[in-house]
Amino acid sequence: MEFMRRKMKTIVFLNALVTVIWCASPRCNPEDEFLGRFCKEPEPEKPKCVDIMMNYCDDMSYTHTMFPNILGHRTREEAELGPEYLLLSVVHNLLNGECTPDIRMLGCSVLVPRCEKEKVLKPCRSTCEAVRRSCRHAFEGIEMAWPYFLDCDRFFVSDQEGCYDPLEGLRVTQEEDQASIDNTPEEPHTVIQFSYQSNTQMNSILKKTAEQCPEIATTYSIGRSVEGKDLLVIEFSNNPGVHELLEPEMKYIGNMHGNEVLGRQLLIYLTQYLCSEYLLGNQRIQSLINTTRIHILPSMNPDGYELAAAEVQGTNDPENEEAQNYYSWTLGRGNAQNIDLNRNFPDLTAVAYGRRRHRHFRNDHIPIPDAYWFDKVAPETYAVMKWIRSIPFVLSANFHGGELVVSYPYDLSKHPLEEKMFSPTPDEQVFKQIARTYADAHATMSGNNSERCGSFGSIGQDGIINGAKWYSFAGGMQDFNYLHTNCLEVTVELGCDKFPAEEELYTGWQDNKEALLTFMESVHRGIKGIVKDADGNGIKGARISVRGIRHDITTAENGDYWRMLTAGIHILTASAPGYTRAMKKIHLPARMQKAGRVDFVLQKAVVEPNIEEDYNIPSMGTYERFDPYNQFERYSIREQNQNREERQEKPWWWSYFSRAHGSAPTWLLRID
Ligand SMILES: [Zn+2]
């Protein structure tokens, strides 16, 4: 709409321009020249205030400017043909609406500065600095340098020098908008925009949120997608960036299938909610963040999202609903190499099934078979594997769409010929409890009358299901989490519609908000503690076994561990190579708000118990082996670097400036 209006004005304006040139050009009579008379240039007039008359600067709070302008353009035409004005005309599209109209108005204040009483005024440095602070990320997101003509020191001045605020007109409307949002009764505190965001906008929101809450949040990238987009994580903790002794860590992953987008949106909203509620003194959020380290990756597949979003926009024709449904069901599911990321993890479940009769075999910390690295490993999968190996995660949820249910491991059927077969892990009771935690706190998921999406057939469900009983597949992420690390992950299917209409996003948030919070809090269920030696030093890599559950947990760097458990009596054993075992019997009450503390002290053993040799199966390699032949480095990283180099030579937005008059704006290219 806005775009159309501008376009029409451009046409009108061009007509006007032609007229101006026509009327203005013959300064002297052609016949004078013919007769050999010299045609004198008129005396240069003293510059005067003139009407702005520039299309993209028509909403400034003033109407008069003067040429030459601050950049030295002598006429309006010259200013209009320059790359600076061209940038202002496309910046809305380039940044996907981010920082609009602030950047444009800031630029206008330099191109057509305010003129009063035949004198040019300069815009305020403080405004420039504020815009730069909040918009730098948007430029970084598209790898564009901060435009030279928005250099706050060069072209802007301080209050003392008599500056004007270029965003003056804007402030009033924004305050009005703000006031109307604040009146909504449901969310009195946190202002969240319930709309879709591009990848650039998403990353910018995450970084901005971390800037708003620097005491409790930070962002970091775990790697890049095929097309070079950052896989950006935001972390919340009272000591961001650091693992604290005994503080459990959990993660949320969204948008693994690029076309399943509600999870991505919920996680973006969740980060904004956590930050602002913490600042507003919400007790529940404060104690959650003060006792937990939370990592949120809203999009594991930004390339797929881009494809799916473009397609949904293209088929957004109400007449063509069938095509819309068809495309959104499949397009963008995989990454840019069309790899389904939830089939791309090492299939350790088959390994576990193959070895289950082996006497000493345990279903935990299974090494990645070397053969895995010779198949195609997506950079997104690689990044997540590295990530989950590097942090002692306890609990995780991974968000999808297409059904309304929480599914839990295993996803691979224990019988190769049975497609829908109940295939529990040794932690079946714990996983059911974890899955229930989300489903029961969700507005509609666990209700018997809840609308399912048809993929269960006649099986009655209460909102949770064993993955393989639903349908079997290999190479999924939750099975890998369980069999390779200490982390217990479930898959949350958020609803039938994989790409819901924007109007439904708010309802989606309302339905899931409580579940998202309760699930994070549930990481404190079960027990935790430290395994130490006789001198009081933590033992890294010690095993915590629970009788009756063939799945050990190992201790982290400083000997701390977390074991999610159901209520009841449990017999625990701690062991480590070179130490004697220690055993404890505990009773875990049904209603515990925080993890029960169980510490162990292990004595040095004279004779080493022979657990380790039996456990290691020689053909499998060891847990430490990760990409042993550098297969991934060799292929994927090179491909990625090539992509990146190509982009550096020619950023995607460069074509916008091909029609720039004179020299191309190389000042927009970043020098990294
Ligand atoms: Zn999915």
mmCIF file of C-alpha atoms in Angstrom, residues 141-460:
data_model
loop_
_atom_site.group_PDB
_atom_site.id
_atom_site.type_symbol
_atom_site.label_atom_id
_atom_site.label_comp_id
_atom_site.label_asym_id
_atom_site.label_seq_id
_atom_site.Cartn_x
_atom_site.Cartn_y
_atom_site.Cartn_z
ATOM 1 C CA GLY A 141 22.334 -8.504 9.140
ATOM 2 C CA ILE A 142 22.641 -7.839 5.428
ATOM 3 C CA GLU A 143 26.393 -7.312 5.652
ATOM 4 C CA MET A 144 26.184 -3.710 4.616
ATOM 5 C CA ALA A 145 28.459 -1.040 6.036
ATOM 6 C CA TRP A 146 26.968 1.905 7.905
ATOM 7 C CA PRO A 147 26.476 4.560 5.176
ATOM 8 C CA TYR A 148 29.220 7.197 5.220
ATOM 9 C CA PHE A 149 26.735 10.072 5.004
ATOM 10 C CA LEU A 150 25.132 8.977 8.272
ATOM 11 C CA ASP A 151 28.430 9.464 10.076
ATOM 12 C CA CYS A 152 27.199 11.109 13.276
ATOM 13 C CA ASP A 153 30.424 12.993 13.891
ATOM 14 C CA ARG A 154 30.824 14.397 10.415
ATOM 15 C CA PHE A 155 27.399 15.591 9.374
ATOM 16 C CA PHE A 156 25.576 16.059 12.646
ATOM 17 C CA VAL A 157 26.068 18.604 15.392
ATOM 18 C CA SER A 158 25.339 18.953 19.096
ATOM 19 C CA ASP A 159 22.466 20.773 20.782
ATOM 20 C CA GLN A 160 24.752 23.677 21.644
ATOM 21 C CA GLU A 161 25.374 24.303 17.973
ATOM 22 C CA GLY A 162 21.662 24.653 17.383
ATOM 23 C CA CYS A 163 20.598 21.399 15.796
ATOM 24 C CA TYR A 164 17.148 20.070 15.006
ATOM 25 C CA ASP A 165 15.716 16.587 15.589
ATOM 26 C CA PRO A 166 15.175 14.958 12.191
ATOM 27 C CA LEU A 167 12.744 12.412 13.661
ATOM 28 C CA GLU A 168 10.584 15.053 15.271
ATOM 29 C CA GLY A 169 7.455 14.306 13.259
ATOM 30 C CA LEU A 170 7.868 10.602 13.805
ATOM 31 C CA ARG A 171 8.021 10.699 17.590
ATOM 32 C CA VAL A 172 4.465 11.924 17.916
ATOM 33 C CA THR A 173 2.949 9.111 15.841
ATOM 34 C CA GLN A 174 5.029 6.473 17.590
ATOM 35 C CA GLU A 175 3.948 7.655 20.988
ATOM 36 C CA GLU A 176 0.366 7.420 19.835
ATOM 37 C CA ASP A 177 0.914 3.859 18.588
ATOM 38 C CA GLN A 178 2.580 2.921 21.829
ATOM 39 C CA ALA A 179 -0.316 4.298 23.814
ATOM 40 C CA SER A 180 -2.825 2.201 21.932
ATOM 41 C CA ILE A 181 -0.768 -0.980 22.403
ATOM 42 C CA ASP A 182 -0.411 -0.326 26.121
ATOM 43 C CA ASN A 183 -4.156 -0.324 26.456
ATOM 44 C CA THR A 184 -4.572 -3.976 25.479
ATOM 45 C CA PRO A 185 -5.696 -5.768 28.627
ATOM 46 C CA GLU A 186 -4.084 -9.200 27.994
ATOM 47 C CA GLU A 187 -0.402 -8.257 28.009
ATOM 48 C CA PRO A 188 -0.061 -5.160 30.124
ATOM 49 C CA HIS A 189 3.725 -5.284 30.358
ATOM 50 C CA THR A 190 5.467 -6.770 27.389
ATOM 51 C CA VAL A 191 5.001 -5.263 23.962
ATOM 52 C CA ILE A 192 5.450 -7.993 21.371
ATOM 53 C CA GLN A 193 4.694 -7.595 17.710
ATOM 54 C CA PHE A 194 2.780 -10.691 16.666
ATOM 55 C CA SER A 195 3.891 -10.826 13.065
ATOM 56 C CA TYR A 196 6.374 -12.836 10.994
ATOM 57 C CA GLN A 197 9.990 -11.745 10.810
ATOM 58 C CA SER A 198 12.568 -12.240 8.104
ATOM 59 C CA ASN A 199 15.836 -13.866 9.144
ATOM 60 C CA THR A 200 17.483 -10.468 9.297
ATOM 61 C CA GLN A 201 14.714 -9.084 11.459
ATOM 62 C CA MET A 202 14.785 -12.132 13.703
ATOM 63 C CA ASN A 203 18.511 -11.830 14.348
ATOM 64 C CA SER A 204 18.121 -8.146 14.929
ATOM 65 C CA ILE A 205 15.377 -8.753 17.520
ATOM 66 C CA LEU A 206 17.545 -11.313 19.302
ATOM 67 C CA LYS A 207 20.534 -8.983 19.423
ATOM 68 C CA LYS A 208 18.412 -6.056 20.500
ATOM 69 C CA THR A 209 16.823 -8.143 23.244
ATOM 70 C CA ALA A 210 20.262 -9.122 24.502
ATOM 71 C CA GLU A 211 21.224 -5.449 24.484
ATOM 72 C CA GLN A 212 18.135 -4.526 26.465
ATOM 73 C CA CYS A 213 18.950 -7.217 29.031
ATOM 74 C CA PRO A 214 22.754 -7.311 29.083
ATOM 75 C CA GLU A 215 22.800 -8.592 32.677
ATOM 76 C CA ILE A 216 20.895 -11.763 31.821
ATOM 77 C CA ALA A 217 21.159 -12.340 28.081
ATOM 78 C CA THR A 218 23.710 -12.735 25.345
ATOM 79 C CA THR A 219 23.683 -14.000 21.761
ATOM 80 C CA TYR A 220 26.106 -16.298 19.996
ATOM 81 C CA SER A 221 26.244 -18.108 16.688
ATOM 82 C CA ILE A 222 26.699 -21.880 16.596
ATOM 83 C CA GLY A 223 27.553 -21.908 12.884
ATOM 84 C CA ARG A 224 26.109 -21.034 9.527
ATOM 85 C CA SER A 225 23.495 -22.427 7.192
ATOM 86 C CA VAL A 226 24.325 -23.573 3.662
ATOM 87 C CA GLU A 227 23.673 -20.069 2.399
ATOM 88 C CA GLY A 228 25.825 -18.545 5.098
ATOM 89 C CA LYS A 229 23.149 -17.348 7.519
ATOM 90 C CA ASP A 230 24.096 -17.328 11.171
ATOM 91 C CA LEU A 231 22.432 -19.915 13.380
ATOM 92 C CA LEU A 232 21.918 -17.448 16.182
ATOM 93 C CA VAL A 233 21.248 -18.513 19.758
ATOM 94 C CA ILE A 234 20.117 -16.251 22.557
ATOM 95 C CA GLU A 235 21.048 -17.351 26.042
ATOM 96 C CA PHE A 236 19.367 -16.342 29.313
ATOM 97 C CA SER A 237 21.047 -16.812 32.669
ATOM 98 C CA ASN A 238 22.040 -14.677 35.632
ATOM 99 C CA ASN A 239 25.597 -15.099 34.432
ATOM 100 C CA PRO A 240 25.356 -15.286 30.643
ATOM 101 C CA GLY A 241 28.127 -17.041 28.767
ATOM 102 C CA VAL A 242 29.257 -19.118 31.733
ATOM 103 C CA HIS A 243 28.315 -22.556 33.024
ATOM 104 C CA GLU A 244 27.756 -22.316 36.758
ATOM 105 C CA LEU A 245 28.285 -25.237 39.089
ATOM 106 C CA LEU A 246 25.036 -27.195 39.549
ATOM 107 C CA GLU A 247 22.981 -24.834 37.379
ATOM 108 C CA PRO A 248 21.051 -26.937 34.857
ATOM 109 C CA GLU A 249 21.072 -25.991 31.174
ATOM 110 C CA MET A 250 18.193 -26.435 28.757
ATOM 111 C CA LYS A 251 17.512 -25.537 25.130
ATOM 112 C CA TYR A 252 14.689 -24.790 22.735
ATOM 113 C CA ILE A 253 15.117 -25.314 18.996
ATOM 114 C CA GLY A 254 12.623 -24.039 16.437
ATOM 115 C CA ASN A 255 12.092 -24.162 12.687
ATOM 116 C CA MET A 256 14.210 -27.266 12.046
ATOM 117 C CA HIS A 257 11.829 -27.869 9.183
ATOM 118 C CA GLY A 258 11.937 -24.503 7.451
ATOM 119 C CA ASN A 259 8.236 -24.572 6.579
ATOM 120 C CA GLU A 260 7.102 -25.280 10.161
ATOM 121 C CA VAL A 261 7.183 -21.791 11.522
ATOM 122 C CA LEU A 262 5.018 -21.338 14.603
ATOM 123 C CA GLY A 263 7.798 -22.581 16.900
ATOM 124 C CA ARG A 264 10.198 -20.064 15.450
ATOM 125 C CA GLN A 265 7.751 -17.250 16.179
ATOM 126 C CA LEU A 266 6.947 -18.485 19.685
ATOM 127 C CA LEU A 267 10.625 -18.610 20.540
ATOM 128 C CA ILE A 268 11.197 -15.057 19.267
ATOM 129 C CA TYR A 269 8.271 -13.865 21.408
ATOM 130 C CA LEU A 270 9.539 -15.883 24.356
ATOM 131 C CA THR A 271 12.917 -14.123 24.296
ATOM 132 C CA GLN A 272 11.218 -10.717 24.300
ATOM 133 C CA TYR A 273 8.902 -11.847 27.064
ATOM 134 C CA LEU A 274 11.714 -13.190 29.268
ATOM 135 C CA CYS A 275 13.779 -10.023 28.925
ATOM 136 C CA SER A 276 11.043 -7.532 29.609
ATOM 137 C CA GLU A 277 9.334 -9.507 32.379
ATOM 138 C CA TYR A 278 12.662 -9.909 34.127
ATOM 139 C CA LEU A 279 13.207 -6.164 33.963
ATOM 140 C CA LEU A 280 9.679 -5.526 35.206
ATOM 141 C CA GLY A 281 10.337 -7.630 38.271
ATOM 142 C CA ASN A 282 8.197 -10.675 37.455
ATOM 143 C CA GLN A 283 9.143 -13.019 40.321
ATOM 144 C CA ARG A 284 8.559 -16.218 38.439
ATOM 145 C CA ILE A 285 10.712 -15.183 35.473
ATOM 146 C CA GLN A 286 13.441 -13.838 37.728
ATOM 147 C CA SER A 287 13.771 -17.011 39.717
ATOM 148 C CA LEU A 288 13.690 -19.106 36.537
ATOM 149 C CA ILE A 289 16.527 -17.130 34.962
ATOM 150 C CA ASN A 290 18.491 -16.898 38.216
ATOM 151 C CA THR A 291 18.558 -20.670 38.582
ATOM 152 C CA THR A 292 18.646 -21.916 34.991
ATOM 153 C CA ARG A 293 20.768 -21.454 31.884
ATOM 154 C CA ILE A 294 18.416 -21.271 28.902
ATOM 155 C CA HIS A 295 19.553 -21.450 25.276
ATOM 156 C CA ILE A 296 17.117 -20.615 22.482
ATOM 157 C CA LEU A 297 17.742 -21.261 18.779
ATOM 158 C CA PRO A 298 14.575 -19.922 17.089
ATOM 159 C CA SER A 299 15.621 -21.101 13.635
ATOM 160 C CA MET A 300 17.763 -24.113 12.888
ATOM 161 C CA ASN A 301 16.908 -23.836 9.189
ATOM 162 C CA PRO A 302 16.816 -20.165 8.104
ATOM 163 C CA ASP A 303 17.376 -21.059 4.424
ATOM 164 C CA GLY A 304 14.340 -23.321 4.378
ATOM 165 C CA TYR A 305 12.286 -20.672 6.126
ATOM 166 C CA GLU A 306 13.119 -18.146 3.451
ATOM 167 C CA LEU A 307 11.939 -20.522 0.742
ATOM 168 C CA ALA A 308 8.741 -21.388 2.572
ATOM 169 C CA ALA A 309 7.959 -17.755 3.401
ATOM 170 C CA ALA A 310 8.448 -16.671 -0.210
ATOM 171 C CA GLU A 311 6.215 -19.464 -1.425
ATOM 172 C CA VAL A 312 3.484 -18.732 1.077
ATOM 173 C CA GLN A 313 3.541 -15.107 0.042
ATOM 174 C CA GLY A 314 3.345 -16.121 -3.618
ATOM 175 C CA THR A 315 0.352 -18.375 -3.079
ATOM 176 C CA ASN A 316 -1.375 -16.005 -0.717
ATOM 177 C CA ASP A 317 -4.345 -15.877 -3.006
ATOM 178 C CA PRO A 318 -7.579 -16.791 -1.228
ATOM 179 C CA GLU A 319 -8.897 -18.232 -4.510
ATOM 180 C CA ASN A 320 -6.000 -20.613 -4.590
ATOM 181 C CA GLU A 321 -6.138 -22.144 -1.151
ATOM 182 C CA GLU A 322 -5.403 -25.644 -2.376
ATOM 183 C CA ALA A 323 -2.113 -24.666 -3.946
ATOM 184 C CA GLN A 324 -1.258 -22.794 -0.796
ATOM 185 C CA ASN A 325 -1.813 -25.812 1.402
ATOM 186 C CA TYR A 326 0.045 -28.098 -0.924
ATOM 187 C CA TYR A 327 3.154 -25.964 -1.117
ATOM 188 C CA SER A 328 3.343 -25.050 2.518
ATOM 189 C CA TRP A 329 3.244 -28.740 3.296
ATOM 190 C CA THR A 330 6.567 -29.478 1.656
ATOM 191 C CA LEU A 331 8.501 -26.508 0.327
ATOM 192 C CA GLY A 332 11.329 -25.317 2.557
ATOM 193 C CA ARG A 333 11.117 -28.369 4.793
ATOM 194 C CA GLY A 334 14.715 -29.301 4.001
ATOM 195 C CA ASN A 335 17.743 -27.015 4.068
ATOM 196 C CA ALA A 336 19.159 -25.346 0.945
ATOM 197 C CA GLN A 337 20.650 -28.695 -0.109
ATOM 198 C CA ASN A 338 17.182 -30.184 0.337
ATOM 199 C CA ILE A 339 18.388 -32.322 3.226
ATOM 200 C CA ASP A 340 15.725 -33.090 5.844
ATOM 201 C CA LEU A 341 17.612 -32.106 8.990
ATOM 202 C CA ASN A 342 15.482 -34.370 11.160
ATOM 203 C CA ARG A 343 16.764 -37.379 9.184
ATOM 204 C CA ASN A 344 20.353 -36.211 9.005
ATOM 205 C CA PHE A 345 21.684 -37.072 12.479
ATOM 206 C CA PRO A 346 23.729 -40.231 13.100
ATOM 207 C CA ASP A 347 21.354 -43.158 13.526
ATOM 208 C CA LEU A 348 22.470 -44.319 16.956
ATOM 209 C CA THR A 349 19.099 -45.940 17.638
ATOM 210 C CA ALA A 350 19.871 -48.734 15.173
ATOM 211 C CA VAL A 351 23.234 -49.158 16.924
ATOM 212 C CA ALA A 352 21.487 -49.383 20.295
ATOM 213 C CA TYR A 353 19.009 -51.986 18.973
ATOM 214 C CA GLY A 354 21.830 -54.007 17.421
ATOM 215 C CA ARG A 355 23.750 -54.151 20.683
ATOM 216 C CA ARG A 356 20.899 -54.441 23.142
ATOM 217 C CA ARG A 357 21.633 -58.059 24.028
ATOM 218 C CA HIS A 358 25.282 -57.271 24.705
ATOM 219 C CA ARG A 359 25.675 -57.756 28.445
ATOM 220 C CA HIS A 360 27.485 -54.535 29.294
ATOM 221 C CA PHE A 361 26.007 -52.352 26.675
ATOM 222 C CA ARG A 362 24.349 -49.174 27.878
ATOM 223 C CA ASN A 363 22.165 -46.862 25.883
ATOM 224 C CA ASP A 364 24.118 -43.694 26.443
ATOM 225 C CA HIS A 365 27.042 -41.755 25.008
ATOM 226 C CA ILE A 366 27.141 -43.989 21.964
ATOM 227 C CA PRO A 367 29.974 -42.848 19.670
ATOM 228 C CA ILE A 368 29.187 -41.619 16.170
ATOM 229 C CA PRO A 369 30.033 -44.391 13.688
ATOM 230 C CA ASP A 370 32.827 -43.307 11.326
ATOM 231 C CA ALA A 371 30.699 -44.255 8.333
ATOM 232 C CA TYR A 372 28.317 -41.436 9.169
ATOM 233 C CA TRP A 373 30.810 -38.846 8.033
ATOM 234 C CA PHE A 374 30.913 -40.250 4.512
ATOM 235 C CA ASP A 375 27.265 -39.423 3.921
ATOM 236 C CA LYS A 376 26.223 -35.864 3.302
ATOM 237 C CA VAL A 377 26.168 -33.968 6.608
ATOM 238 C CA ALA A 378 24.309 -30.654 6.460
ATOM 239 C CA PRO A 379 26.152 -27.707 8.020
ATOM 240 C CA GLU A 380 23.069 -27.058 10.182
ATOM 241 C CA THR A 381 23.197 -30.619 11.548
ATOM 242 C CA TYR A 382 26.925 -30.346 12.092
ATOM 243 C CA ALA A 383 26.557 -27.068 13.972
ATOM 244 C CA VAL A 384 23.875 -28.469 16.274
ATOM 245 C CA MET A 385 25.854 -31.662 16.971
ATOM 246 C CA LYS A 386 28.911 -29.642 17.931
ATOM 247 C CA TRP A 387 26.756 -27.399 20.077
ATOM 248 C CA ILE A 388 25.054 -30.161 22.038
ATOM 249 C CA ARG A 389 28.359 -31.926 22.613
ATOM 250 C CA SER A 390 29.873 -28.764 24.055
ATOM 251 C CA ILE A 391 27.251 -27.831 26.682
ATOM 252 C CA PRO A 392 25.913 -30.119 29.442
ATOM 253 C CA PHE A 393 22.271 -29.827 28.391
ATOM 254 C CA VAL A 394 19.759 -31.602 30.591
ATOM 255 C CA LEU A 395 16.487 -30.968 28.798
ATOM 256 C CA SER A 396 15.361 -29.819 25.367
ATOM 257 C CA ALA A 397 12.341 -29.345 23.139
ATOM 258 C CA ASN A 398 12.372 -29.109 19.403
ATOM 259 C CA PHE A 399 9.367 -27.458 17.755
ATOM 260 C CA HIS A 400 7.532 -28.640 14.668
ATOM 261 C CA GLY A 401 4.115 -28.282 13.084
ATOM 262 C CA GLY A 402 1.533 -30.435 11.336
ATOM 263 C CA GLU A 403 0.076 -32.175 14.407
ATOM 264 C CA LEU A 404 -0.901 -31.205 17.929
ATOM 265 C CA VAL A 405 1.088 -33.523 20.196
ATOM 266 C CA VAL A 406 4.379 -33.998 22.031
ATOM 267 C CA SER A 407 6.321 -36.982 20.752
ATOM 268 C CA TYR A 408 9.223 -38.556 22.618
ATOM 269 C CA PRO A 409 11.996 -41.075 21.799
ATOM 270 C CA TYR A 410 12.526 -43.419 20.221
ATOM 271 C CA ASP A 411 11.542 -42.229 16.780
ATOM 272 C CA LEU A 412 12.966 -45.359 15.161
ATOM 273 C CA SER A 413 10.882 -48.493 15.476
ATOM 274 C CA LYS A 414 12.593 -51.371 17.249
ATOM 275 C CA HIS A 415 11.348 -53.707 14.550
ATOM 276 C CA PRO A 416 12.593 -52.841 11.058
ATOM 277 C CA LEU A 417 9.367 -53.990 9.422
ATOM 278 C CA GLU A 418 6.942 -52.347 11.827
ATOM 279 C CA GLU A 419 6.253 -48.748 10.842
ATOM 280 C CA LYS A 420 4.103 -47.943 13.872
ATOM 281 C CA MET A 421 5.469 -49.766 16.857
ATOM 282 C CA PHE A 422 5.734 -48.602 20.450
ATOM 283 C CA SER A 423 9.514 -48.344 20.970
ATOM 284 C CA PRO A 424 10.316 -47.010 24.426
ATOM 285 C CA THR A 425 13.688 -45.912 25.770
ATOM 286 C CA PRO A 426 14.921 -47.083 29.180
ATOM 287 C CA ASP A 427 13.662 -43.684 30.377
ATOM 288 C CA GLU A 428 10.073 -44.247 29.238
ATOM 289 C CA GLN A 429 8.594 -43.025 32.537
ATOM 290 C CA VAL A 430 10.770 -39.914 32.600
ATOM 291 C CA PHE A 431 10.021 -39.089 28.975
ATOM 292 C CA LYS A 432 6.293 -39.481 29.529
ATOM 293 C CA GLN A 433 6.540 -37.072 32.420
ATOM 294 C CA ILE A 434 8.514 -34.556 30.353
ATOM 295 C CA ALA A 435 6.093 -34.792 27.414
ATOM 296 C CA ARG A 436 3.108 -34.407 29.761
ATOM 297 C CA THR A 437 4.665 -31.325 31.308
ATOM 298 C CA TYR A 438 4.323 -29.507 28.002
ATOM 299 C CA ALA A 439 1.079 -31.034 26.791
ATOM 300 C CA ASP A 440 -0.793 -30.508 30.090
ATOM 301 C CA ALA A 441 0.308 -26.886 30.413
ATOM 302 C CA HIS A 442 -0.755 -26.173 26.829
ATOM 303 C CA ALA A 443 -4.190 -24.646 26.387
ATOM 304 C CA THR A 444 -5.655 -27.472 24.292
ATOM 305 C CA MET A 445 -3.069 -30.164 23.576
ATOM 306 C CA SER A 446 -3.966 -32.745 26.213
ATOM 307 C CA GLY A 447 -7.736 -32.386 26.044
ATOM 308 C CA ASN A 448 -9.561 -35.455 24.802
ATOM 309 C CA ASN A 449 -11.676 -33.350 22.515
ATOM 310 C CA SER A 450 -8.717 -31.530 21.067
ATOM 311 C CA GLU A 451 -8.656 -31.346 17.349
ATOM 312 C CA ARG A 452 -5.975 -33.624 15.979
ATOM 313 C CA CYS A 453 -4.807 -33.291 12.449
ATOM 314 C CA GLY A 454 -5.621 -36.747 11.212
ATOM 315 C CA SER A 455 -2.225 -38.409 11.270
ATOM 316 C CA PHE A 456 -2.988 -40.716 14.210
ATOM 317 C CA GLY A 457 -5.797 -42.623 12.621
ATOM 318 C CA SER A 458 -8.002 -44.147 15.266
ATOM 319 C CA ILE A 459 -5.504 -44.165 18.136
ATOM 320 C CA GLY A 460 -6.934 -42.149 21.009
#
